Amino acid sequence: MANHKELEAIEEEKIQYIVVKIGDEQYGINIALVDNIVRMQKITRVPKAQAHYNGVINLRGEVVPVMSARRKMKLGEDVLTNKSRIIILKLEEQGLVGIQVDEVKEVISLGESEIERNVQNAKRSANSFINGIGKNGNDLISIFEISALVDEVDAS
Amino acid sequence: MDVSQYLDIFIDETNEHIQSLSDNIMALEQEPENKDTINEIFRAAHSLKGMAGTMGFKRMQHLTHDMENVFSEVRNDTIKVNSNLIDILFQCLDAIEGYLNTVKNTSDEGTEDNEVLIKQLNDYLNGGGGDAPAAAAAAPAEEAEEKAEEAQTEDASAEEFKTLKLDDSEKGRLKEAQESGLNLFGFTMHIHPECLLKAARAFLVFKALEDYGEILVYHPSSQEIEDEKFELTFSCIVGCAGDDLNAMKEAVGAVSEIQNVECAKVSFEQYDKDGDEAPAATESESTPAPVAPAASAAPAPAAKKETPAAANKKAANKPVTARTVRVDIEKLDDLMNQVSELIIAKNSIVSISSAEAKGADVDQTFREQVEYLERITTSLHESVMKVRMVPIESTVNKFPRMIRDLSRKLNKPMDLVMTGEETELDRTVVDQIGDPLQHLLRNSADHGIEDPQTRIAAGKPEQGTIFLNAFQEGNNVIIQVGDDGGGIDTEAVLNKAIERGLVSPDEAENLSQKEIVDFLFNPGFSMAKKITDISGRGVGLDVVKSNIQALGGDVEVKTELGQGSTFTVRLPLTLAIIQALMVEVRDEKYAIALGSIMNIEDIPTSEIKYVQAKEVIHLRGMVIPLVRLDELLDFEPKEEEPDALIVVVVKKGDSYAGLVVDNLIGQQEIVIKSLGKVIENNKIISGATILGDGEVAMILDANALM
């Protein structure tokens, strides 16, 4: 019986997440969507763009828009430190999009059994951007719902 | 036989032939007696048939074959050209295009047989000219001839052309050619036994020979050659004005997988005698059986039923061919040369860095080499851009046909005059400009040109004129589409605009003519009194405008009541690289396309005037509104106004604006990059570019600032 349980635990598919810090909280981003992580660099402002976009950066000759996770989730202004990083996501529809975060901590593997999907009242202000809460030891990690975080492709 | 590798070429060439046919059939309608045109048509139809056969597209081949029959009769003067025939021929062309599109999407020709068209063609053949049945009978005659000959093929394989058995019509052709002073040459080709594409090789051989003269006799028949119903030898007799047999032999020998060519001068008499010895062949020709219609009606009414299902299923597939650009070999040679130079320049820089020369010396050579490198990259840039440029011809040359159809449909005589078809534009633009232009032309034909009675009453020629002029102006290409028709009734447009609540009656009084006409570009705005299937549903000019704007262009209209109207489409020459002026606004750098800049002025602050509480400057007789870029770009206002402003005057069509900048950096070639898909499309920024130091700068869209 015990053997059987062990087997099940091993067979459960684990997904790797990049754990980032935004404000006091930790968030997880599915590593399959991440193209690259870059240090802070000069961000060129785009006039008249949506407020949560800091601007665009030059990533190896491509112009990539960078959004502020804090402003998107209404968690206040970005605080720049030397730990700040830009996570470059590579999405099917939107292409390359950068997300500015306060710190990149580690990469963890979580199985579905380690993620609490019932997050209705977990956190009011940001719960529309997450689809679950993972447990990593004593830490709680909110798993980003990327499609909610990143804007839809601008149709016009 | 796997022919898929030839699919791209097939599609390209078929397109060309269809276009050539369309052009020439139009010309034929104007001059039914012009032999050159008919020959040209015949050649194109023949090539089409040959290619379709080689690729195994039987239905397409069938249709083109019957078209060719008609052309052949026209060439022989046995049937006359009239507009009914032209109509049928155009329908055939449409059908061939239909096949081609199916081929493009599925690499198969589909199951549409177009039997109605084929029947029409054959009816025309039979009813149109007295000699037509005889021509139709030629097919069985040839067959009989082949049978008679089959027995002899084996021993005749050497210098086969000398022992060909000809039927009367072939003899007639030879006789006629010889009498008109042409030299006759016989050819027998031996194909390499391992050749996979015998028909294609034969086709290439015939193509090579057609450069010298006309091929009078094919053996086996051209049909059988196309179907690959022959062994390793085939023959033909060519009639040509020159007598350079060696050149011809060389041309044929140059076709790959042709092992051996035998050829010699021949004469009509040789074959005439042979003919007598083969009465079987001549006899069969005298039975006038109208076989062609029967044969063509026979295939596949059953197959037709499954057409919709099959078509639906296949339409979902992605196109099997990639979009290609055909490139002039010269342009490629230029590119190649520049790349070689680039490599040389790189090598010399490498050698400098490894050389242990003295400091100043190295510095000097290094600078020279960098300058050299800069020159090469600039011209390399230009060449690559040129490779992407294609003449708009490929898009506009379908319009004469369209206007002809409209003219007949609307019962209004009209003529399309086009100039500047050779003007080049980026391939992407050329591909997408077709629809908007077509729409404008339809508008002109339907709304612009009046009916003949009105025109005569107005003292105009009965035939209306629609024009399409293309030319380059600076960094733009201008395409004007217009007519000499009734023009736009601005009064009526204004009333309609008021009625639809687009403008209040009070405001309406102050509108300029141009502003009124611009209402036509509003979504859903239609002036047509009744809806026709040509235009008038109101999904028109707004779509035209947004399509053109999506290409980075713009459209304007000028009109004069009673005199006609002109739509001016302005398109950027290239989409990827532009010359730009770099400016600074506070601490940010912006690029403004050089093409839209008129001049740069130093304006003392004291010279700023106010009109309707807006800042303007008075410059050489023009009143130009000022745009404070810092305000527009959301900077805090400056605490202290400087004594003088740097103003970049930009223009769009006839309107101007003065952009106030803080600093000028200079002119630069910039590569346009998109801002990605998630940042909201904001009108004043048209894109971004990466500067030499890796920094990103926004490109201001001067057009949006007007």
Tab-separated table of C-alpha atoms in Angstrom, chain A residues 42 44-50 53 55-58 61-63 65 93-95 97 150-154 156, chain B residues 588 590 631-635 673-682 684-685 688-690 694-698:
chain	number	residue	atom	x	y	z
A	42	LYS	CA	17.466	51.619	-19.953
A	44	THR	CA	12.470	53.911	-23.220
A	45	ARG	CA	9.139	55.427	-22.362
A	46	VAL	CA	6.330	55.027	-24.902
A	47	PRO	CA	4.135	58.126	-24.775
A	48	LYS	CA	0.381	57.485	-24.557
A	49	ALA	CA	0.808	53.783	-23.798
A	50	GLN	CA	-1.201	52.028	-21.078
A	53	TYR	CA	3.855	49.792	-19.348
A	55	GLY	CA	8.262	51.327	-21.966
A	56	VAL	CA	10.371	49.255	-24.308
A	57	ILE	CA	13.873	47.804	-24.175
A	58	ASN	CA	16.321	46.658	-26.794
A	61	GLY	CA	18.049	44.005	-31.595
A	62	GLU	CA	14.349	43.465	-30.965
A	63	VAL	CA	12.119	46.056	-29.375
A	65	PRO	CA	7.627	46.080	-24.333
A	93	GLU	CA	-0.028	35.370	-29.370
A	94	GLN	CA	1.660	38.388	-27.916
A	95	GLY	CA	5.260	37.566	-28.801
A	97	VAL	CA	6.799	40.716	-23.389
A	150	VAL	CA	-0.475	40.224	-20.019
A	151	ASP	CA	-2.806	42.291	-22.155
A	152	GLU	CA	-4.638	40.831	-25.089
A	153	VAL	CA	-3.214	41.488	-28.524
A	154	ASP	CA	-4.270	44.956	-29.543
A	156	SER	CA	-6.581	47.802	-33.946
B	588	GLU	CA	14.210	61.795	-24.965
B	590	TYR	CA	12.569	60.872	-31.323
B	631	GLU	CA	3.117	68.925	-24.164
B	632	LEU	CA	1.903	66.272	-26.558
B	633	LEU	CA	4.350	63.754	-25.122
B	634	ASP	CA	3.182	64.422	-21.556
B	635	PHE	CA	6.125	66.395	-20.241
B	673	LYS	CA	10.722	48.053	-35.509
B	674	SER	CA	7.254	47.332	-34.255
B	675	LEU	CA	6.377	48.103	-30.650
B	676	GLY	CA	5.025	44.607	-30.213
B	677	LYS	CA	1.416	43.620	-30.020
B	678	VAL	CA	0.444	44.434	-26.474
B	679	ILE	CA	1.124	48.147	-26.271
B	680	GLU	CA	-1.987	49.993	-27.331
B	681	ASN	CA	-1.824	51.274	-30.851
B	682	ASN	CA	-1.336	54.947	-30.265
B	684	ILE	CA	1.344	59.500	-32.703
B	685	ILE	CA	3.994	56.770	-32.423
B	688	ALA	CA	10.488	52.337	-32.672
B	689	THR	CA	14.053	52.092	-33.825
B	690	ILE	CA	17.317	51.038	-32.243
B	694	GLY	CA	21.668	50.317	-28.484
B	695	GLU	CA	19.145	52.778	-27.111
B	696	VAL	CA	15.546	52.614	-28.336
B	697	ALA	CA	13.953	55.740	-29.841
B	698	MET	CA	10.302	56.267	-30.765
